[in-house]
Coordinates of C-alpha atoms and ligand atoms in Angstrom, one line a residue:
M1 CA -28.3 66.5 -59.8
G2 CA -30.0 68.5 -62.6
V3 CA -27.8 71.6 -62.1
V4 CA -24.4 70.0 -62.5
N5 CA -23.6 68.7 -66.0
T6 CA -21.7 65.5 -66.4
L7 CA -18.5 67.3 -67.5
D8 CA -18.4 69.5 -64.3
L9 CA -19.0 66.5 -62.1
E10 CA -16.0 64.7 -63.6
Q11 CA -14.0 67.7 -62.5
I12 CA -15.5 68.1 -59.1
G13 CA -15.5 64.5 -58.4
A14 CA -11.9 63.6 -59.2
L15 CA -9.8 63.2 -56.0
D16 CA -6.4 63.3 -57.4
P17 CA -4.6 66.7 -57.3
T18 CA -4.9 68.9 -60.4
D19 CA -1.5 70.0 -59.6
W20 CA 0.9 67.4 -58.0
Q21 CA 3.7 69.9 -57.4
P22 CA 2.4 71.2 -54.0
V23 CA 1.6 67.6 -52.9
Q24 CA 5.2 66.5 -53.8
Q25 CA 6.6 69.5 -51.8
M26 CA 4.3 68.6 -48.8
G27 CA 5.4 65.0 -49.1
H28 CA 9.1 65.9 -48.9
L29 CA 8.5 68.2 -45.9
M30 CA 6.5 65.5 -44.1
L31 CA 9.1 63.0 -44.8
D32 CA 11.9 65.2 -43.4
E33 CA 10.1 66.2 -40.5
M34 CA 9.0 62.8 -39.4
L35 CA 12.4 61.2 -39.8
E36 CA 13.6 64.1 -37.5
F37 CA 10.7 63.2 -35.1
M38 CA 11.9 59.7 -35.1
Q39 CA 15.5 60.7 -34.2
T40 CA 14.4 62.8 -31.3
H41 CA 12.2 60.4 -29.2
S42 CA 14.5 60.4 -26.2
E43 CA 14.5 64.3 -26.0
R44 CA 10.7 64.2 -25.2
P45 CA 8.9 62.8 -22.2
A46 CA 8.0 59.1 -22.3
W47 CA 4.3 60.2 -22.2
V48 CA 2.4 63.4 -22.4
K49 CA -1.3 63.5 -21.5
P50 CA -3.4 65.2 -24.3
P51 CA -4.0 68.7 -23.2
A52 CA -7.6 70.1 -23.1
A53 CA -6.9 72.1 -26.3
A54 CA -5.8 69.1 -28.2
V55 CA -8.7 67.1 -27.0
A56 CA -11.1 70.0 -27.9
A57 CA -9.7 70.1 -31.5
F58 CA -11.6 66.7 -31.9
D59 CA -15.0 68.0 -31.1
A60 CA -15.4 69.7 -34.5
P61 CA -18.3 69.6 -36.8
V62 CA -18.4 67.4 -40.0
P63 CA -16.3 69.1 -42.6
M64 CA -18.5 69.7 -45.6
Q65 CA -15.9 71.6 -47.5
G66 CA -12.3 70.6 -47.9
A67 CA -9.2 72.3 -46.4
D68 CA -5.5 72.7 -47.3
L69 CA -3.3 69.7 -46.8
E70 CA -0.8 72.1 -45.4
D71 CA -3.2 73.4 -42.7
L72 CA -4.2 70.0 -41.8
Y73 CA -0.5 68.9 -41.4
E74 CA 0.0 71.9 -39.1
Q75 CA -3.1 70.7 -37.0
F76 CA -1.6 67.2 -36.9
K77 CA 1.8 68.6 -35.6
E78 CA 0.0 70.7 -33.0
H79 CA -2.7 68.4 -31.6
I80 CA -1.9 64.9 -32.6
L81 CA 1.8 64.2 -33.1
P82 CA 3.1 65.0 -29.6
Y83 CA 0.3 63.0 -27.7
A84 CA 0.8 59.5 -28.9
L85 CA 0.8 56.6 -26.4
G86 CA 4.5 56.8 -26.1
N87 CA 5.6 53.3 -27.2
A88 CA 8.1 54.7 -29.5
H89 CA 10.0 56.3 -26.5
P90 CA 13.2 54.4 -25.0
R91 CA 11.6 54.5 -21.6
F92 CA 8.1 53.3 -22.4
W93 CA 7.5 49.6 -21.2
S94 CA 3.7 49.5 -20.7
W95 CA 1.6 46.5 -21.7
V96 CA 3.5 45.0 -24.5
N97 CA 4.4 47.3 -27.4
G98 CA 6.8 47.6 -30.2
C99 CA 8.4 50.8 -31.1
G100 CA 8.6 50.7 -35.0
T101 CA 11.6 51.5 -37.2
A102 CA 12.6 54.3 -39.5
S103 CA 12.3 52.1 -42.6
G104 CA 9.0 50.8 -41.2
M105 CA 7.6 54.4 -41.7
L106 CA 8.8 54.5 -45.3
V107 CA 7.3 51.0 -46.1
E108 CA 4.0 52.2 -44.8
M109 CA 4.1 54.8 -47.6
L110 CA 4.9 52.1 -50.2
T111 CA 2.0 50.1 -49.0
A112 CA -0.3 53.1 -49.2
A113 CA 1.0 53.9 -52.6
M114 CA 0.2 50.4 -53.9
N115 CA -3.0 50.4 -51.9
T116 CA -3.8 46.8 -53.0
N117 CA -6.3 44.7 -51.4
A118 CA -4.6 41.5 -50.3
F119 CA -7.6 39.3 -50.0
G120 CA -6.5 36.8 -52.7
A121 CA -6.6 36.7 -56.5
E122 CA -3.6 36.7 -58.8
Q123 CA -1.4 39.5 -57.4
I124 CA 2.0 39.6 -55.9
A125 CA 0.9 40.5 -52.5
I126 CA -0.3 37.0 -52.0
Y127 CA 3.3 35.6 -53.0
V128 CA 4.9 38.1 -50.6
E129 CA 2.7 36.9 -47.7
Q130 CA 3.4 33.2 -48.5
Q131 CA 7.1 34.2 -48.4
V132 CA 7.0 35.6 -45.0
L133 CA 4.8 33.0 -43.6
A134 CA 7.2 30.4 -44.9
W135 CA 10.1 32.1 -43.1
F136 CA 8.1 32.1 -39.8
K137 CA 7.2 28.5 -40.2
E138 CA 10.9 27.7 -40.5
L139 CA 12.0 30.0 -37.7
L140 CA 9.4 28.8 -35.2
G141 CA 9.6 25.1 -36.1
F142 CA 6.5 24.5 -38.1
P143 CA 6.5 22.3 -41.1
F144 CA 6.4 23.9 -44.6
S145 CA 3.1 22.2 -45.1
A146 CA 1.5 24.3 -42.5
S147 CA -0.7 27.2 -43.4
G148 CA -1.0 30.6 -41.9
I149 CA -2.2 34.2 -42.2
L150 CA -1.2 37.6 -41.2
V151 CA -3.8 39.4 -39.1
S152 CA -4.2 42.6 -37.1
G153 CA -2.5 41.3 -34.0
G154 CA -2.3 38.7 -31.3
S155 CA -6.0 39.0 -30.4
M156 CA -7.1 38.3 -33.8
A157 CA -4.4 35.6 -34.2
N158 CA -5.8 33.8 -31.0
L159 CA -9.3 34.0 -32.4
V160 CA -8.3 32.6 -35.8
G161 CA -6.4 29.7 -34.1
L162 CA -9.2 28.9 -31.6
T163 CA -11.8 29.0 -34.2
V164 CA -10.0 26.4 -36.3
A165 CA -9.6 24.4 -33.0
R166 CA -13.2 24.6 -32.2
N167 CA -14.5 23.6 -35.7
A168 CA -11.8 20.8 -35.9
M169 CA -12.5 19.4 -32.5
A170 CA -16.1 19.9 -31.8
G171 CA -17.2 16.5 -33.3
F172 CA -20.1 18.0 -35.2
D173 CA -20.5 20.5 -37.9
V174 CA -20.3 23.8 -36.2
K175 CA -20.2 25.7 -39.4
E176 CA -23.5 24.3 -40.5
L177 CA -25.3 23.6 -37.3
G178 CA -24.0 26.3 -34.8
M179 CA -23.1 25.8 -31.3
A180 CA -26.8 25.0 -30.4
A181 CA -26.3 21.7 -31.9
A182 CA -23.4 20.7 -29.4
P183 CA -24.3 17.4 -27.9
Q184 CA -21.7 18.1 -25.0
E185 CA -20.4 21.2 -23.5
L186 CA -16.9 22.0 -25.0
V187 CA -14.2 23.0 -22.8
C188 CA -10.8 24.7 -23.1
Y189 CA -7.9 25.0 -20.7
A190 CA -5.5 27.9 -19.9
T191 CA -4.2 29.8 -16.7
A192 CA -5.3 32.9 -15.0
Q193 CA -2.1 34.3 -16.5
T194 CA -3.4 33.7 -20.0
H195 CA -4.1 36.8 -22.0
Y196 CA -7.7 37.9 -21.9
S197 CA -8.0 37.7 -25.8
V198 CA -8.3 33.9 -25.3
R199 CA -11.4 34.3 -23.1
K200 CA -12.9 36.9 -25.4
A201 CA -12.3 34.6 -28.4
L202 CA -14.2 31.8 -26.7
E203 CA -17.0 34.2 -25.9
L204 CA -17.1 35.1 -29.5
L205 CA -17.1 31.6 -30.6
G206 CA -20.3 30.9 -28.7
M207 CA -18.7 28.6 -26.1
G208 CA -19.1 31.1 -23.2
S209 CA -16.4 32.1 -21.0
K210 CA -17.5 29.4 -18.6
S211 CA -16.0 27.0 -21.2
L212 CA -12.5 28.1 -20.1
R213 CA -11.0 26.2 -17.3
L214 CA -8.2 28.2 -15.4
I215 CA -5.7 25.7 -14.3
P216 CA -3.6 26.8 -11.4
V217 CA 0.0 27.8 -11.9
D218 CA 3.0 27.2 -9.7
A219 CA 5.2 29.7 -8.0
N220 CA 6.8 30.6 -11.3
F221 CA 3.4 31.3 -12.9
Q222 CA 3.6 28.3 -15.1
M223 CA 0.7 26.0 -15.7
D224 CA 0.6 23.0 -13.3
I225 CA 0.4 20.0 -15.5
A226 CA -1.0 17.6 -12.9
E227 CA -3.9 20.1 -12.3
L228 CA -4.4 20.2 -16.1
Q229 CA -4.8 16.4 -16.3
N230 CA -7.1 16.3 -13.3
A231 CA -9.3 19.0 -14.9
I232 CA -9.5 17.1 -18.1
H233 CA -10.4 13.9 -16.5
E234 CA -13.0 15.6 -14.3
D235 CA -14.6 17.3 -17.3
R236 CA -14.7 13.9 -19.2
G237 CA -16.2 12.3 -16.2
A238 CA -18.9 14.9 -16.0
G239 CA -19.8 14.3 -19.7
R240 CA -18.2 17.4 -21.1
K241 CA -15.9 17.5 -24.2
P242 CA -12.4 18.9 -23.6
I243 CA -11.0 20.2 -27.0
C244 CA -8.2 22.5 -26.5
V245 CA -5.3 23.5 -24.2
V246 CA -3.9 27.0 -24.6
G247 CA -0.3 27.3 -23.5
T248 CA 1.4 30.7 -23.3
A249 CA 5.0 31.5 -24.4
G250 CA 5.5 34.7 -22.4
T251 CA 2.6 35.6 -20.2
V252 CA 1.7 39.3 -20.2
N253 CA 2.1 39.6 -16.3
T254 CA 5.6 38.1 -15.9
G255 CA 6.8 36.7 -19.2
A256 CA 6.4 33.1 -17.9
V257 CA 6.4 30.4 -20.4
D258 CA 4.0 27.5 -19.7
P259 CA 5.7 24.0 -19.8
L260 CA 4.9 23.7 -23.6
D261 CA 6.5 20.4 -24.2
R262 CA 4.4 18.8 -21.4
I263 CA 1.2 20.5 -22.7
A264 CA 2.0 19.1 -26.1
D265 CA 2.4 15.6 -24.4
V266 CA -0.9 16.0 -22.7
C267 CA -2.6 17.1 -25.9
T268 CA -1.1 14.1 -27.6
E269 CA -2.4 11.6 -25.0
E270 CA -5.7 13.2 -24.6
E271 CA -6.2 13.9 -28.3
L272 CA -6.7 17.7 -27.7
W273 CA -5.9 20.6 -29.9
F274 CA -2.8 22.6 -28.5
H275 CA -3.0 26.2 -29.2
C276 CA 0.0 28.4 -28.2
D277 CA -0.3 32.1 -27.6
G278 CA 3.4 33.5 -28.2
A279 CA 2.2 37.0 -28.9
F280 CA 5.7 38.4 -27.9
G281 CA 7.3 35.3 -26.3
A282 CA 7.5 33.3 -29.5
M283 CA 10.1 35.6 -30.6
P284 CA 13.2 34.4 -28.4
A285 CA 12.9 31.4 -30.7
L286 CA 14.7 33.4 -33.4
S287 CA 17.9 33.5 -31.2
P288 CA 19.9 30.3 -31.0
R289 CA 20.8 31.5 -27.4
L290 CA 17.3 31.8 -26.2
K291 CA 15.6 29.3 -28.3
S292 CA 15.3 26.8 -25.5
M293 CA 12.9 29.1 -23.7
T294 CA 10.2 28.2 -25.9
T295 CA 10.8 24.4 -26.3
G296 CA 7.6 22.6 -27.2
M297 CA 6.0 25.6 -29.0
E298 CA 6.9 23.9 -32.3
R299 CA 4.5 21.1 -31.3
A300 CA 1.5 23.4 -31.2
D301 CA -1.5 22.8 -33.7
S302 CA -2.0 26.5 -33.9
L303 CA 0.5 29.3 -32.9
A304 CA -0.4 33.0 -32.5
F305 CA 2.2 35.7 -32.4
D306 CA 2.7 39.4 -33.0
L307 CA 5.1 41.2 -35.3
H308 CA 4.2 44.6 -34.0
K309 CA 5.6 43.9 -30.6
W310 CA 9.0 42.4 -30.3
L311 CA 9.8 42.6 -34.0
H312 CA 8.8 46.2 -34.1
V313 CA 6.8 46.0 -37.4
T314 CA 4.6 49.1 -37.7
Y315 CA 1.2 48.6 -36.2
D316 CA -0.7 46.5 -36.9
V317 CA 0.3 42.9 -37.7
G318 CA 0.1 39.6 -36.1
C319 CA 0.2 36.0 -37.3
T320 CA -1.4 32.6 -36.9
L321 CA 0.2 29.4 -38.1
I322 CA -1.9 26.3 -38.4
R323 CA -0.4 22.8 -38.6
D324 CA -3.3 21.4 -40.6
P325 CA -4.0 23.5 -43.7
L326 CA -7.2 21.6 -44.5
A327 CA -8.7 22.4 -41.1
H328 CA -7.7 26.1 -41.6
H329 CA -9.3 26.3 -45.0
M330 CA -12.4 24.3 -44.0
T331 CA -13.1 26.8 -41.0
F332 CA -13.1 29.9 -43.1
A333 CA -14.0 29.0 -46.7
T334 CA -17.4 30.0 -47.6
S335 CA -18.9 29.9 -50.9
G336 CA -19.8 33.3 -52.6
S337 CA -20.4 33.2 -56.3
Y338 CA -18.6 36.5 -56.9
L339 CA -15.5 35.2 -55.2
T340 CA -15.3 32.1 -57.2
H341 CA -11.8 31.5 -58.5
M342 CA -11.3 31.7 -62.3
P343 CA -8.8 29.5 -64.3
G344 CA -6.8 32.5 -65.4
G345 CA -6.9 36.3 -65.2
V346 CA -7.0 38.3 -62.1
A347 CA -9.7 36.2 -60.4
A348 CA -7.3 33.1 -60.3
G349 CA -4.4 33.1 -57.8
P350 CA -2.8 30.3 -55.7
F351 CA -4.0 31.2 -52.2
W352 CA -7.0 33.2 -51.0
F353 CA -6.3 34.7 -47.6
S354 CA -10.0 35.7 -47.5
E355 CA -10.8 31.9 -47.1
H356 CA -8.3 31.7 -44.2
G357 CA -9.5 34.4 -41.9
L358 CA -12.4 36.8 -41.0
Q359 CA -11.4 39.7 -43.4
L360 CA -12.3 39.9 -47.0
S361 CA -10.7 43.3 -47.8
R362 CA -7.2 43.4 -46.2
Q363 CA -4.2 45.6 -46.0
F364 CA -1.0 44.3 -47.6
R365 CA 0.6 43.7 -44.3
A366 CA 3.2 41.3 -45.6
L367 CA 5.0 44.2 -47.3
K368 CA 6.2 45.7 -44.2
V369 CA 7.0 42.3 -42.6
W370 CA 9.1 41.3 -45.7
F371 CA 11.1 44.6 -45.7
L372 CA 11.9 44.4 -42.0
M373 CA 13.1 40.7 -42.3
K374 CA 15.3 41.4 -45.4
E375 CA 16.5 44.7 -44.1
Y376 CA 17.7 43.7 -40.7
G377 CA 18.1 39.9 -41.2
V378 CA 17.2 37.4 -38.4
E379 CA 20.6 37.7 -36.7
K380 CA 20.1 41.4 -35.9
L381 CA 16.6 41.0 -34.8
A382 CA 17.6 38.3 -32.5
A383 CA 20.4 40.4 -31.1
S384 CA 17.7 43.1 -30.3
I385 CA 15.7 40.5 -28.4
E386 CA 18.8 39.2 -26.5
M387 CA 19.5 42.8 -25.7
N388 CA 16.1 43.2 -24.0
V389 CA 16.4 40.0 -22.1
E390 CA 19.8 41.1 -20.8
Q391 CA 18.3 44.5 -19.8
A392 CA 15.6 42.7 -18.0
Q393 CA 18.3 40.9 -16.0
Y394 CA 20.2 44.2 -15.3
L395 CA 16.9 45.9 -14.0
E396 CA 16.2 42.7 -12.0
A397 CA 19.7 43.0 -10.4
R398 CA 19.3 46.7 -9.6
V399 CA 15.8 46.0 -8.0
R400 CA 17.4 43.3 -5.8
R401 CA 20.2 45.7 -4.7
E402 CA 17.7 48.5 -3.6
S403 CA 16.6 47.9 -0.1
E404 CA 13.4 50.1 -0.6
L405 CA 12.2 47.9 -3.5
E406 CA 10.6 44.5 -3.7
L407 CA 10.8 42.2 -6.7
L408 CA 7.4 40.6 -7.3
A409 CA 8.3 37.7 -9.6
E410 CA 11.2 35.8 -11.2
V411 CA 12.3 37.2 -14.5
P412 CA 12.2 34.4 -17.0
M413 CA 12.3 36.5 -20.1
N414 CA 11.9 40.2 -20.5
V415 CA 9.3 41.3 -17.9
V416 CA 10.3 42.7 -14.5
C417 CA 7.7 43.3 -11.8
F418 CA 8.6 45.2 -8.7
R419 CA 7.4 47.7 -6.2
Y420 CA 8.3 50.3 -3.5
L421 CA 8.2 48.9 -0.1
F422 CA 5.9 51.2 2.0
D423 CA 5.2 50.5 5.6
K424 CA 1.5 50.6 5.1
D425 CA -1.1 50.8 2.3
A426 CA 1.4 49.5 -0.2
D427 CA -1.1 48.9 -3.0
N428 CA -2.5 52.3 -2.9
L429 CA 0.7 54.2 -2.5
N430 CA 2.4 52.2 -5.3
R431 CA -0.6 53.2 -7.5
E432 CA 0.0 56.8 -6.5
L433 CA 3.7 56.4 -7.3
L434 CA 2.9 55.0 -10.8
V435 CA 0.8 57.9 -11.7
R436 CA 3.4 60.4 -10.5
L437 CA 6.1 58.5 -12.6
H438 CA 3.7 58.7 -15.7
D439 CA 2.9 62.3 -15.1
S440 CA 6.5 63.2 -14.8
G441 CA 7.2 61.7 -18.2
I442 CA 10.3 60.0 -16.9
A443 CA 9.2 56.4 -17.8
G444 CA 6.2 54.5 -18.7
P445 CA 6.1 51.1 -17.0
S446 CA 2.5 49.6 -16.4
F447 CA 1.4 47.5 -13.6
A448 CA 0.4 44.1 -12.4
F449 CA -1.2 42.2 -9.6
L450 CA 0.8 39.4 -8.5
N451 CA -0.2 37.1 -5.6
G452 CA -2.5 40.0 -4.5
K453 CA 0.2 42.6 -4.5
F454 CA 0.0 45.7 -6.8
G455 CA 3.3 46.6 -8.6
F456 CA 5.0 48.0 -11.5
R457 CA 5.4 45.9 -14.6
V458 CA 8.3 46.7 -17.0
A459 CA 7.8 44.7 -20.3
I460 CA 10.8 45.3 -22.3
T461 CA 10.2 45.0 -26.1
N462 CA 11.9 48.2 -26.9
H463 CA 15.0 48.4 -29.3
R464 CA 15.5 51.9 -28.2
S465 CA 16.1 51.3 -24.5
R466 CA 19.6 51.4 -23.0
K467 CA 20.7 50.3 -19.5
S468 CA 20.8 54.0 -18.5
D469 CA 17.1 54.3 -19.1
F470 CA 16.4 51.5 -16.5
D471 CA 18.5 53.4 -14.1
M472 CA 16.5 56.5 -14.7
L473 CA 13.4 54.5 -14.0
V474 CA 14.6 53.1 -10.7
D475 CA 15.9 56.6 -9.8
G476 CA 12.4 58.0 -10.5
V477 CA 10.7 55.2 -8.4
L478 CA 12.9 55.9 -5.5
K479 CA 12.5 59.6 -5.6
F480 CA 8.7 59.5 -5.8
G481 CA 8.6 56.6 -3.4
R482 CA 10.5 58.6 -0.7
E483 CA 8.4 61.6 -1.5
I484 CA 5.2 59.6 -0.9
A485 CA 6.4 57.8 2.0
A486 CA 7.3 61.1 3.8
E487 CA 3.8 62.6 2.9
N488 CA 2.2 59.6 4.5
S489 CA 4.3 59.3 7.6
Ligands
PLP501 C1 -0.4 41.4 -26.6 C2 -0.8 40.0 -26.3 C3 -1.9 39.5 -26.9 C4 -2.8 40.4 -27.8 O1 -2.1 40.8 -29.0 P1 -2.6 42.1 -29.6 O2 -1.7 42.3 -30.7 O3 -2.5 43.3 -28.6 O4 -3.9 42.0 -30.1 C5 -2.2 38.3 -26.7 N1 -1.5 37.4 -25.9 C6 -0.4 37.9 -25.3 C7 0.4 37.0 -24.5 C8 0.0 39.3 -25.5 O5 1.1 39.7 -24.9

């Protein structure tokens, strides 16, 4: 340190530009080019494998000296921008992804400009988050008295909900004593169609994956309620303590909705916590035409859903709503003297999100949600959801018409599963077909195993898709299917 005097260090250590003009110019260029990029998704392949040169670019030494922003932006355009997952593309339907919006990109900039830490305290971010939570309580049928929090996504939303469920239902002080003090084994119920983040949450919560009972499903992949009741009684008989049933609104594999109303009835009768995972499948509740799909969801004790999937808010953001605000606060509030609230000043504030989730420092995620809701309005967002449901029906009808294709499941919402009918070795040849389809860049469906059969899974949470895109998918599947069938005959 001796060689650098304090004045020099204050020049060297300052990170703001000395001249803002070039940064401003770069900013304008980036803005124009990225808006252009967003308008031209359909002109590019649905997916491009990152080439060796791009991958090699990320095997560089630690940069000890700085570089020009302009150079870095060029590297970004060459090695990064073209090789994203593909979920912004009109023919990408893998897993469940949202595709973002033009204004969503701009709002990310506003959020970054503010760069506020939305953990709590007296600041406007808290009021914005309370506002969007209030809107979703109303839209999804929760009382205004419920509490909630924006989180990174559905996985975290499930973890938050299940943590509150465990602490509220355990019958002993889990926070103080830990799971080792459990007098009885705690058990939860879901189905094999339930998203794996539920299992992961129970593992993290110290309950072990063996605490999760997988209740059989019926032919439509919905939880069998009689089996649920049997399992609860069996566990009680064996001295275990049932605490929670997880019902899914929109399963990942087929978009099935568990009989949520009946799960709620069972939870009332048996005094269990009802957690609902509605990562994408809660969203049809925004549409008066589709609302009945999720009946019973509004009776959940905790509800997890994503905003970056079917509402297309920029990654990442999900939400948990908790009916009992005290149970929510009790679970996550931990005393820390430097986080004590003050009667006034910046350390006051009406609601501390850090006391309602795992994170202390948090991005101001509410801003992008607020913008999206206000910009489009619920009616337009609902229309976009209705459009995808209709497209799923369109694709289903096309698959049913094609004698070379086999539909693998009913289409209750926005997920279509099908495969090519090969004479032999159908699982492997359909796998091969899927890889060819991805490599061709034509379309990006994912896959599912249903009743032991491997098939393509088209999960439609994409506001850019048009019916012609689904025809291109089916045409591609037929082309590669015939090609592979000929090679293997
Ligand atoms: C996507 C999904 C999740 C996980 O949400 P993330 O936002 O990816 O963490 C959980 N449950 C269901 C049903 C999902 O579709």
